[in-house]
Amino acid sequence: MELTSFKSINKIAIPAIIAGIVEPILSATDTAIVGNIPHDTKEALAAVGLVGIVLSSLIWIFGQTRSVISSVISQYLGAGKIDEIKTMPAQAIALNIGISLFMSIVTFLLAEPIFRIIFKAEGQTLEYCLQYFKIRIWGFPFSLFLFSLIGVFSGLQNTFWPMIVSIIGAALNIVLDIILVYGIDGYIPAMHIEGAAWASLIAQISMAVLILYFLLKKTDISLKLSTEIHPEMERIIGMTLNLIIRAVSLNIAIALAGRTATKIGEEFMAAHTIAWNIWLFSAFFIDGYAAAGKIFGGRLYGAKDFKQLNILVKKLSLYGLAIGVLLVILGSIFYYPIGRIFTQEAQVLVPFYGVFFMVIAVQPLNSIAFIMDGIFKGLGEMKFLRNLLLTATFVGFIPSLYITQYFDLKLIGVWIALAIWLLFRCLGMIGYFRKKYQLKTS
């Protein structure tokens, strides 16, 4: 099989796109359903947005084992040594479950100061944050378990079963959102924002059970824990720690963006919530090709086939750029209808439409950043990714954010800072790959 062919890439990328967009679909569905409730719309939307930032942060910080598991398995597959890695996933997943349970308990107990002190939420918005978060946080361990098993499937070059699980989970979440938020007269009471939280939690548990079933039925990977620590666990922990530090710096940027939007005003935070969910959806859509880069990049690196690796990067960059341009076109055509999907509240739509052009404009940068990110994860370049994100956040994003707010650019300033953050990442990864990996083909 030629790994760099259009057919091979899309056989991995298209199911990975569908699988990857489930988490943002869960948040976007909650946002759209809650945004159309006729009372306390601004406060509820702001709460969903703030909780979404915290949950995304936790998942991105502690869900890095997925990329590490996928990278290591892919490299062993490329080197023809897959039998040597079969007992490793169980140990990595057990570590993940322990960490996720600990973090769920800690953040549950500290929920009120997290949203009141860090995000400056108050009044009805704070109350909604706590109602929504204290239910959804228990889906975090199931999400990490799901992501870990998706990492195993990805390493085995299989994104089909994760796609099936994701489709079922997304459909279940949408149905439950409508039923639990609005209720059914005489049968189920309307639960408002708590209904949205329960819908997401039930969907996450269901997906975790399904992915476990498919792993046991469709692969030879054992989840039986061995008393002997696998020799790759040291490297896996090191790579994971680098990605955790990287994810922390990434989430500092996300949290500062959300905190700044909240300080500007509740209608601006609600608008930022919608814009952020759209950005997340497009990012995870593009991430399907990043998954192909991670999976095939790791396999080609394991086989030491640097010529094909360079061909893969060029092709994936072109595909990603094409998707980015397509998203720009679609966003421009459906500029106003997209906003009205999420809310009819005029106070929220005005600032949203005032910044949505920025969300659209960064899509090509988004494409390159995510695809190169996937390539470098497949290559095991976690230390470089860590250092680049630290630079992009503390040299690019944070100074840009404070400068734009000094000149009172409000929400547009937040998204200018995010665009600069993406630019730092793109240029850094392109330059490093050309310097280190293109030379290997000469």
Tab-separated table of C-alpha atoms in Angstrom:
chain	number	residue	atom	x	y	z
A	1	MET	CA	0.000	0.000	0.000
A	2	GLU	CA	1.366	3.409	-0.984
A	3	LEU	CA	0.907	5.506	2.150
A	4	THR	CA	1.112	8.851	0.350
A	5	SER	CA	-1.586	8.133	-2.264
A	6	PHE	CA	-4.803	10.176	-2.267
A	7	LYS	CA	-6.824	7.021	-1.534
A	8	SER	CA	-4.660	5.930	1.413
A	9	ILE	CA	-4.636	9.379	3.002
A	10	ASN	CA	-8.387	9.838	2.711
A	11	LYS	CA	-9.092	6.295	3.919
A	12	ILE	CA	-7.566	7.437	7.212
A	13	ALA	CA	-8.475	11.141	7.129
A	14	ILE	CA	-12.205	11.018	6.374
A	15	PRO	CA	-13.162	8.630	9.215
A	16	ALA	CA	-10.765	10.573	11.480
A	17	ILE	CA	-12.544	13.834	10.593
A	18	ILE	CA	-15.881	12.354	11.605
A	19	ALA	CA	-14.421	10.851	14.781
A	20	GLY	CA	-12.521	14.022	15.676
A	21	ILE	CA	-15.415	16.464	15.481
A	22	VAL	CA	-17.528	14.669	18.101
A	23	GLU	CA	-16.140	16.565	21.124
A	24	PRO	CA	-16.750	19.989	19.517
A	25	ILE	CA	-20.156	18.738	18.314
A	26	LEU	CA	-21.067	17.938	21.929
A	27	SER	CA	-20.189	21.500	22.980
A	28	ALA	CA	-21.633	23.111	19.840
A	29	THR	CA	-24.918	21.214	20.245
A	30	ASP	CA	-25.176	22.367	23.851
A	31	THR	CA	-24.409	25.911	22.706
A	32	ALA	CA	-27.044	25.862	19.946
A	33	ILE	CA	-29.755	24.293	22.142
A	34	VAL	CA	-29.081	26.494	25.172
A	35	GLY	CA	-28.732	29.587	22.961
A	36	ASN	CA	-32.318	29.174	21.797
A	37	ILE	CA	-33.873	28.971	25.271
A	38	PRO	CA	-36.113	32.060	25.639
A	39	HIS	CA	-34.854	33.200	29.079
A	40	ASP	CA	-31.411	33.989	30.526
A	41	THR	CA	-29.916	33.385	27.075
A	42	LYS	CA	-26.779	35.517	27.511
A	43	GLU	CA	-25.976	34.065	30.922
A	44	ALA	CA	-26.568	30.454	29.835
A	45	LEU	CA	-24.488	30.859	26.666
A	46	ALA	CA	-21.659	32.492	28.608
A	47	ALA	CA	-21.757	29.619	31.129
A	48	VAL	CA	-21.629	26.941	28.422
A	49	GLY	CA	-18.694	28.787	26.863
A	50	LEU	CA	-16.713	29.077	30.099
A	51	VAL	CA	-17.330	25.458	31.069
A	52	GLY	CA	-16.397	24.437	27.531
A	53	ILE	CA	-13.069	26.234	27.910
A	54	VAL	CA	-12.307	24.423	31.186
A	55	LEU	CA	-13.321	20.999	29.860
A	56	SER	CA	-11.432	21.495	26.590
A	57	SER	CA	-8.400	22.538	28.614
A	58	LEU	CA	-8.542	19.402	30.741
A	59	ILE	CA	-8.997	17.161	27.711
A	60	TRP	CA	-6.207	18.839	25.726
A	61	ILE	CA	-3.821	18.829	28.673
A	62	PHE	CA	-4.381	15.288	29.924
A	63	GLY	CA	-5.556	13.661	26.702
A	64	GLN	CA	-2.084	13.803	25.167
A	65	THR	CA	-1.554	10.095	25.758
A	66	ARG	CA	-3.724	9.492	22.673
A	67	SER	CA	-1.121	11.093	20.404
A	68	VAL	CA	1.761	9.382	22.187
A	69	ILE	CA	0.154	5.921	22.009
A	70	SER	CA	-0.657	6.451	18.328
A	71	SER	CA	2.879	7.665	17.558
A	72	VAL	CA	4.635	4.772	19.303
A	73	ILE	CA	2.376	2.068	17.838
A	74	SER	CA	2.740	3.587	14.333
A	75	GLN	CA	6.533	3.607	14.622
A	76	TYR	CA	6.594	-0.026	15.755
A	77	LEU	CA	4.245	-0.957	12.917
A	78	GLY	CA	6.535	0.774	10.399
A	79	ALA	CA	9.562	-1.042	11.842
A	80	GLY	CA	7.730	-4.395	11.644
A	81	LYS	CA	7.807	-4.908	15.429
A	82	ILE	CA	4.124	-4.568	16.342
A	83	ASP	CA	4.144	-7.712	18.535
A	84	GLU	CA	6.587	-5.991	20.906
A	85	ILE	CA	4.110	-3.234	21.814
A	86	LYS	CA	0.850	-5.138	22.484
A	87	THR	CA	0.986	-4.943	26.288
A	88	MET	CA	1.904	-1.247	26.452
A	89	PRO	CA	-1.538	0.389	25.836
A	90	ALA	CA	-3.107	-1.148	28.985
A	91	GLN	CA	-0.474	0.482	31.198
A	92	ALA	CA	-0.788	3.871	29.472
A	93	ILE	CA	-4.599	3.758	29.694
A	94	ALA	CA	-4.519	2.811	33.398
A	95	LEU	CA	-2.297	5.829	34.052
A	96	ASN	CA	-4.753	8.015	32.140
A	97	ILE	CA	-7.772	6.789	34.101
A	98	GLY	CA	-6.049	7.446	37.428
A	99	ILE	CA	-5.097	10.993	36.443
A	100	SER	CA	-8.564	11.780	35.049
A	101	LEU	CA	-10.386	10.601	38.191
A	102	PHE	CA	-8.075	12.675	40.382
A	103	MET	CA	-8.584	15.799	38.236
A	104	SER	CA	-12.363	15.306	38.138
A	105	ILE	CA	-12.550	15.224	41.941
A	106	VAL	CA	-10.229	18.233	42.373
A	107	THR	CA	-11.999	20.452	39.820
A	108	PHE	CA	-15.445	19.418	41.124
A	109	LEU	CA	-14.459	20.594	44.608
A	110	LEU	CA	-12.833	23.799	43.286
A	111	ALA	CA	-15.486	24.628	40.666
A	112	GLU	CA	-16.765	27.781	42.349
A	113	PRO	CA	-13.358	29.535	42.736
A	114	ILE	CA	-12.306	28.406	39.235
A	115	PHE	CA	-15.194	30.234	37.574
A	116	ARG	CA	-15.505	33.122	40.037
A	117	ILE	CA	-11.810	34.018	40.423
A	118	ILE	CA	-10.172	32.882	37.188
A	119	PHE	CA	-12.995	33.663	34.750
A	120	LYS	CA	-14.678	36.491	36.722
A	121	ALA	CA	-18.112	34.861	36.388
A	122	GLU	CA	-20.756	36.179	38.779
A	123	GLY	CA	-24.493	36.179	39.457
A	124	GLN	CA	-26.654	34.015	37.218
A	125	THR	CA	-23.725	33.195	34.900
A	126	LEU	CA	-21.740	31.755	37.816
A	127	GLU	CA	-24.754	29.737	38.992
A	128	TYR	CA	-25.222	28.252	35.516
A	129	CYS	CA	-21.484	27.493	35.265
A	130	LEU	CA	-21.637	25.443	38.457
A	131	GLN	CA	-24.835	23.595	37.469
A	132	TYR	CA	-23.436	22.663	34.062
A	133	PHE	CA	-19.843	21.893	35.120
A	134	LYS	CA	-20.651	19.703	38.139
A	135	ILE	CA	-22.438	17.262	35.839
A	136	ARG	CA	-20.203	17.411	32.759
A	137	ILE	CA	-16.930	17.005	34.671
A	138	TRP	CA	-17.767	13.326	35.325
A	139	GLY	CA	-17.608	12.719	31.598
A	140	PHE	CA	-13.910	13.657	31.648
A	141	PRO	CA	-12.583	10.182	32.663
A	142	PHE	CA	-14.752	8.580	29.967
A	143	SER	CA	-13.441	11.061	27.381
A	144	LEU	CA	-9.814	10.281	28.261
A	145	PHE	CA	-10.529	6.554	28.114
A	146	LEU	CA	-12.187	7.046	24.708
A	147	PHE	CA	-9.276	9.136	23.407
A	148	SER	CA	-6.718	6.575	24.603
A	149	LEU	CA	-8.452	3.746	22.737
A	150	ILE	CA	-8.796	5.944	19.649
A	151	GLY	CA	-5.014	6.385	19.904
A	152	VAL	CA	-4.609	2.589	19.813
A	153	PHE	CA	-6.838	2.289	16.741
A	154	SER	CA	-4.974	5.168	15.059
A	155	GLY	CA	-1.609	3.539	15.691
A	156	LEU	CA	-2.951	0.405	14.005
A	157	GLN	CA	-3.918	2.595	10.989
A	158	ASN	CA	-7.652	2.120	11.676
A	159	THR	CA	-9.943	5.132	12.037
A	160	PHE	CA	-13.123	3.331	10.924
A	161	TRP	CA	-14.344	2.021	14.294
A	162	PRO	CA	-13.672	5.323	16.112
A	163	MET	CA	-15.781	6.963	13.385
A	164	ILE	CA	-18.703	4.575	14.021
A	165	VAL	CA	-18.524	5.228	17.755
A	166	SER	CA	-18.396	8.994	17.152
A	167	ILE	CA	-21.440	8.993	14.854
A	168	ILE	CA	-23.489	7.074	17.424
A	169	GLY	CA	-22.321	9.363	20.242
A	170	ALA	CA	-23.055	12.580	18.355
A	171	ALA	CA	-26.533	11.398	17.320
A	172	LEU	CA	-27.334	10.306	20.872
A	173	ASN	CA	-26.178	13.650	22.269
A	174	ILE	CA	-28.337	15.681	19.883
A	175	VAL	CA	-31.475	13.628	20.644
A	176	LEU	CA	-30.900	13.758	24.414
A	177	ASP	CA	-30.125	17.500	24.281
A	178	ILE	CA	-33.503	18.266	22.746
A	179	ILE	CA	-35.392	15.923	25.091
A	180	LEU	CA	-33.669	16.901	28.347
A	181	VAL	CA	-33.302	20.660	27.784
A	182	TYR	CA	-36.851	21.310	26.533
A	183	GLY	CA	-38.583	18.313	28.143
A	184	ILE	CA	-41.594	16.330	26.953
A	185	ASP	CA	-44.948	17.520	28.316
A	186	GLY	CA	-46.337	15.079	30.824
A	187	TYR	CA	-43.313	12.793	30.702
A	188	ILE	CA	-39.950	14.547	31.154
A	189	PRO	CA	-39.553	17.975	32.812
A	190	ALA	CA	-37.504	20.682	31.054
A	191	MET	CA	-34.059	20.683	32.673
A	192	HIS	CA	-32.586	23.785	30.944
A	193	ILE	CA	-28.776	23.899	31.151
A	194	GLU	CA	-28.574	20.816	33.401
A	195	GLY	CA	-30.343	18.830	30.679
A	196	ALA	CA	-27.596	19.759	28.211
A	197	ALA	CA	-24.973	18.591	30.704
A	198	TRP	CA	-26.683	15.231	31.266
A	199	ALA	CA	-27.056	14.699	27.517
A	200	SER	CA	-23.305	15.168	26.999
A	201	LEU	CA	-22.395	12.932	29.959
A	202	ILE	CA	-24.605	10.054	28.790
A	203	ALA	CA	-23.166	10.346	25.258
A	204	GLN	CA	-19.583	10.256	26.589
A	205	ILE	CA	-20.253	7.149	28.715
A	206	SER	CA	-21.922	5.411	25.761
A	207	MET	CA	-18.971	6.126	23.449
A	208	ALA	CA	-16.464	4.824	26.020
A	209	VAL	CA	-18.367	1.528	26.327
A	210	LEU	CA	-18.663	1.155	22.539
A	211	ILE	CA	-14.984	1.848	21.789
A	212	LEU	CA	-13.988	-0.732	24.437
A	213	TYR	CA	-16.264	-3.296	22.804
A	214	PHE	CA	-14.739	-2.698	19.348
A	215	LEU	CA	-11.169	-2.812	20.663
A	216	LEU	CA	-11.746	-6.196	22.283
A	217	LYS	CA	-13.574	-7.583	19.229
A	218	LYS	CA	-11.566	-6.079	16.352
A	219	THR	CA	-7.926	-6.005	17.544
A	220	ASP	CA	-5.345	-8.243	19.230
A	221	ILE	CA	-4.455	-5.535	21.759
A	222	SER	CA	-4.870	-6.740	25.336
A	223	LEU	CA	-6.057	-4.491	28.150
A	224	LYS	CA	-4.843	-6.935	30.767
A	225	LEU	CA	-2.348	-5.189	33.017
A	226	SER	CA	1.102	-6.737	33.263
A	227	THR	CA	3.095	-6.605	36.492
A	228	GLU	CA	6.223	-5.894	34.420
A	229	ILE	CA	6.440	-2.284	33.253
A	230	HIS	CA	6.791	-2.082	29.474
A	231	PRO	CA	10.195	-0.669	28.393
A	232	GLU	CA	8.451	2.011	26.280
A	233	MET	CA	6.577	3.453	29.272
A	234	GLU	CA	9.500	5.699	30.231
A	235	ARG	CA	9.572	7.242	26.745
A	236	ILE	CA	5.777	7.471	26.705
A	237	ILE	CA	5.690	9.316	30.041
A	238	GLY	CA	8.438	11.707	28.863
A	239	MET	CA	6.638	12.446	25.596
A	240	THR	CA	3.338	12.865	27.453
A	241	LEU	CA	4.861	15.312	29.942
A	242	ASN	CA	6.225	17.420	27.083
A	243	LEU	CA	2.786	17.481	25.474
A	244	ILE	CA	1.142	18.307	28.818
A	245	ILE	CA	3.428	21.339	29.247
A	246	ARG	CA	2.626	22.280	25.654
A	247	ALA	CA	-1.098	21.888	26.277
A	248	VAL	CA	-0.892	23.992	29.448
A	249	SER	CA	0.610	26.869	27.468
A	250	LEU	CA	-2.044	26.381	24.782
A	251	ASN	CA	-4.795	26.531	27.390
A	252	ILE	CA	-3.307	29.610	29.009
A	253	ALA	CA	-3.983	31.320	25.681
A	254	ILE	CA	-7.516	29.904	25.515
A	255	ALA	CA	-8.294	30.845	29.127
A	256	LEU	CA	-6.943	34.385	28.714
A	257	ALA	CA	-9.047	34.825	25.586
A	258	GLY	CA	-12.173	33.675	27.457
A	259	ARG	CA	-11.345	35.767	30.537
A	260	THR	CA	-10.802	38.862	28.402
A	261	ALA	CA	-14.124	38.336	26.595
A	262	THR	CA	-15.923	37.956	29.943
A	263	LYS	CA	-14.402	41.197	31.261
A	264	ILE	CA	-15.602	43.064	28.160
A	265	GLY	CA	-19.209	41.988	28.848
A	266	GLU	CA	-21.551	38.980	29.012
A	267	GLU	CA	-22.830	39.540	25.461
A	268	PHE	CA	-19.203	39.531	24.226
A	269	MET	CA	-18.465	36.298	26.115
A	270	ALA	CA	-21.602	34.758	24.601
A	271	ALA	CA	-20.449	35.893	21.132
A	272	HIS	CA	-16.953	34.535	21.809
A	273	THR	CA	-18.526	31.217	22.882
A	274	ILE	CA	-20.218	30.868	19.488
A	275	ALA	CA	-17.087	31.944	17.583
A	276	TRP	CA	-14.901	29.580	19.622
A	277	ASN	CA	-17.214	26.604	19.026
A	278	ILE	CA	-17.144	27.281	15.275
A	279	TRP	CA	-13.345	27.525	15.380
A	280	LEU	CA	-13.159	24.273	17.353
A	281	PHE	CA	-15.419	22.518	14.871
A	282	SER	CA	-13.309	23.638	11.907
A	283	ALA	CA	-10.067	22.809	13.742
A	284	PHE	CA	-11.165	19.261	14.496
A	285	PHE	CA	-12.476	18.942	10.932
A	286	ILE	CA	-8.997	19.770	9.633
A	287	ASP	CA	-7.550	17.481	12.303
A	288	GLY	CA	-8.638	14.445	10.264
A	289	TYR	CA	-5.753	15.119	7.879
A	290	ALA	CA	-3.507	15.806	10.866
A	291	ALA	CA	-4.442	12.315	12.082
A	292	ALA	CA	-3.359	10.895	8.718
A	293	GLY	CA	-0.077	12.789	9.097
A	294	LYS	CA	0.446	11.435	12.605
A	295	ILE	CA	-0.417	7.846	11.651
A	296	PHE	CA	1.502	7.636	8.359
A	297	GLY	CA	4.264	9.998	9.504
A	298	GLY	CA	5.034	7.730	12.459
A	299	ARG	CA	4.967	4.646	10.258
A	300	LEU	CA	7.290	6.171	7.621
A	301	TYR	CA	9.628	7.410	10.351
A	302	GLY	CA	9.695	3.899	11.846
A	303	ALA	CA	10.585	2.533	8.392
A	304	LYS	CA	13.188	5.347	7.915
A	305	ASP	CA	11.546	6.287	4.592
A	306	PHE	CA	12.240	10.041	4.626
A	307	LYS	CA	11.574	10.506	0.905
A	308	GLN	CA	7.964	9.351	1.283
A	309	LEU	CA	7.692	11.355	4.503
A	310	ASN	CA	8.464	14.572	2.603
A	311	ILE	CA	5.952	13.655	-0.115
A	312	LEU	CA	3.349	13.016	2.604
A	313	VAL	CA	3.909	16.437	4.191
A	314	LYS	CA	3.583	18.256	0.853
A	315	LYS	CA	0.373	16.441	-0.070
A	316	LEU	CA	-1.234	16.891	3.336
A	317	SER	CA	-0.335	20.605	3.363
A	318	LEU	CA	-2.031	21.069	-0.013
A	319	TYR	CA	-5.130	19.154	1.101
A	320	GLY	CA	-5.285	21.143	4.335
A	321	LEU	CA	-4.870	24.442	2.548
A	322	ALA	CA	-7.671	23.500	0.158
A	323	ILE	CA	-9.948	22.702	3.126
A	324	GLY	CA	-9.012	26.010	4.767
A	325	VAL	CA	-9.930	27.958	1.630
A	326	LEU	CA	-13.189	25.995	1.324
A	327	LEU	CA	-14.080	26.882	4.928
A	328	VAL	CA	-13.373	30.551	4.162
A	329	ILE	CA	-15.744	30.418	1.180
A	330	LEU	CA	-18.503	28.592	3.088
A	331	GLY	CA	-18.169	30.883	6.094
A	332	SER	CA	-18.454	33.945	3.849
A	333	ILE	CA	-21.519	32.610	2.009
A	334	PHE	CA	-23.363	31.577	5.190
A	335	TYR	CA	-22.030	34.415	7.354
A	336	TYR	CA	-25.367	35.499	8.856
A	337	PRO	CA	-27.293	32.186	8.917
A	338	ILE	CA	-24.475	30.544	10.937
A	339	GLY	CA	-24.911	33.004	13.800
A	340	ARG	CA	-28.677	32.514	13.888
A	341	ILE	CA	-28.217	28.742	14.298
A	342	PHE	CA	-26.772	29.385	17.734
A	343	THR	CA	-28.976	32.204	19.012
A	344	GLN	CA	-31.614	34.771	18.045
A	345	GLU	CA	-30.440	37.201	20.747
A	346	ALA	CA	-29.618	40.508	19.009
A	347	GLN	CA	-27.273	41.643	21.812
A	348	VAL	CA	-25.133	38.560	21.182
A	349	LEU	CA	-25.376	38.472	17.380
A	350	VAL	CA	-24.067	42.041	16.937
A	351	PRO	CA	-20.633	41.398	18.553
A	352	PHE	CA	-20.532	37.923	16.977
A	353	TYR	CA	-20.979	39.268	13.442
A	354	GLY	CA	-18.406	41.942	14.273
A	355	VAL	CA	-15.721	39.282	14.883
A	356	PHE	CA	-16.806	36.283	12.781
A	357	PHE	CA	-14.755	37.481	9.796
A	358	MET	CA	-11.626	36.882	11.904
A	359	VAL	CA	-12.681	33.290	12.632
A	360	ILE	CA	-13.105	32.748	8.885
A	361	ALA	CA	-9.857	34.479	7.953
A	362	VAL	CA	-7.638	32.253	10.149
A	363	GLN	CA	-8.843	28.978	8.591
A	364	PRO	CA	-5.871	28.539	6.187
A	365	LEU	CA	-3.456	29.151	9.097
A	366	ASN	CA	-5.505	26.721	11.170
A	367	SER	CA	-5.149	24.069	8.478
A	368	ILE	CA	-1.366	24.253	8.245
A	369	ALA	CA	-0.915	24.463	12.033
A	370	PHE	CA	-3.015	21.380	12.749
A	371	ILE	CA	-1.577	19.264	9.930
A	372	MET	CA	2.037	20.025	10.829
A	373	ASP	CA	1.143	19.384	14.473
A	374	GLY	CA	-0.021	15.889	13.522
A	375	ILE	CA	3.137	15.218	11.503
A	376	PHE	CA	5.412	16.200	14.388
A	377	LYS	CA	3.434	14.076	16.870
A	378	GLY	CA	3.864	11.080	14.565
A	379	LEU	CA	7.605	11.764	14.455
A	380	GLY	CA	7.733	11.879	18.252
A	381	GLU	CA	8.954	15.517	18.242
A	382	MET	CA	7.120	16.356	21.476
A	383	LYS	CA	9.939	18.457	22.949
A	384	PHE	CA	9.982	20.731	19.886
A	385	LEU	CA	6.179	21.091	19.975
A	386	ARG	CA	6.414	22.027	23.654
A	387	ASN	CA	9.000	24.750	23.058
A	388	LEU	CA	7.154	26.142	20.034
A	389	LEU	CA	3.836	26.461	21.901
A	390	LEU	CA	5.541	28.158	24.843
A	391	THR	CA	7.066	30.676	22.422
A	392	ALA	CA	3.821	31.203	20.500
A	393	THR	CA	1.872	31.795	23.716
A	394	PHE	CA	4.270	33.931	25.740
A	395	VAL	CA	6.023	35.801	22.912
A	396	GLY	CA	3.184	35.934	20.378
A	397	PHE	CA	-0.263	35.669	21.945
A	398	ILE	CA	-0.027	37.310	25.367
A	399	PRO	CA	1.782	40.526	24.276
A	400	SER	CA	-0.584	40.819	21.283
A	401	LEU	CA	-3.632	40.396	23.531
A	402	TYR	CA	-2.543	43.127	25.940
A	403	ILE	CA	-1.625	45.507	23.096
A	404	THR	CA	-4.983	45.035	21.344
A	405	GLN	CA	-6.898	45.527	24.609
A	406	TYR	CA	-4.842	48.626	25.392
A	407	PHE	CA	-6.155	50.074	22.126
A	408	ASP	CA	-9.683	48.927	23.094
A	409	LEU	CA	-10.133	46.535	20.158
A	410	LYS	CA	-12.345	44.344	22.366
A	411	LEU	CA	-13.283	40.963	20.825
A	412	ILE	CA	-11.540	41.694	17.515
A	413	GLY	CA	-8.354	42.199	19.518
A	414	VAL	CA	-8.760	38.764	21.115
A	415	TRP	CA	-8.976	37.145	17.696
A	416	ILE	CA	-6.072	39.180	16.292
A	417	ALA	CA	-3.962	37.762	19.142
A	418	LEU	CA	-5.186	34.238	18.328
A	419	ALA	CA	-4.259	34.755	14.643
A	420	ILE	CA	-0.724	35.828	15.646
A	421	TRP	CA	-0.524	32.754	17.886
A	422	LEU	CA	-1.386	30.501	14.930
A	423	LEU	CA	1.126	32.301	12.689
A	424	PHE	CA	3.950	31.655	15.183
A	425	ARG	CA	3.085	27.954	15.191
A	426	CYS	CA	2.875	27.643	11.399
A	427	LEU	CA	6.167	29.380	10.656
A	428	GLY	CA	7.998	27.531	13.438
A	429	MET	CA	6.907	24.065	12.320
A	430	ILE	CA	7.497	24.663	8.608
A	431	GLY	CA	10.990	26.031	9.275
A	432	TYR	CA	11.983	23.211	11.622
A	433	PHE	CA	10.743	20.458	9.294
A	434	ARG	CA	12.645	21.914	6.319
A	435	LYS	CA	15.810	22.192	8.372
A	436	LYS	CA	15.751	18.735	9.969
A	437	TYR	CA	13.825	16.361	7.701
A	438	GLN	CA	14.195	17.663	4.163
A	439	LEU	CA	17.985	17.392	4.557
A	440	LYS	CA	17.627	13.644	5.174
A	441	THR	CA	16.424	13.145	1.611
A	442	SER	CA	19.517	14.749	0.037
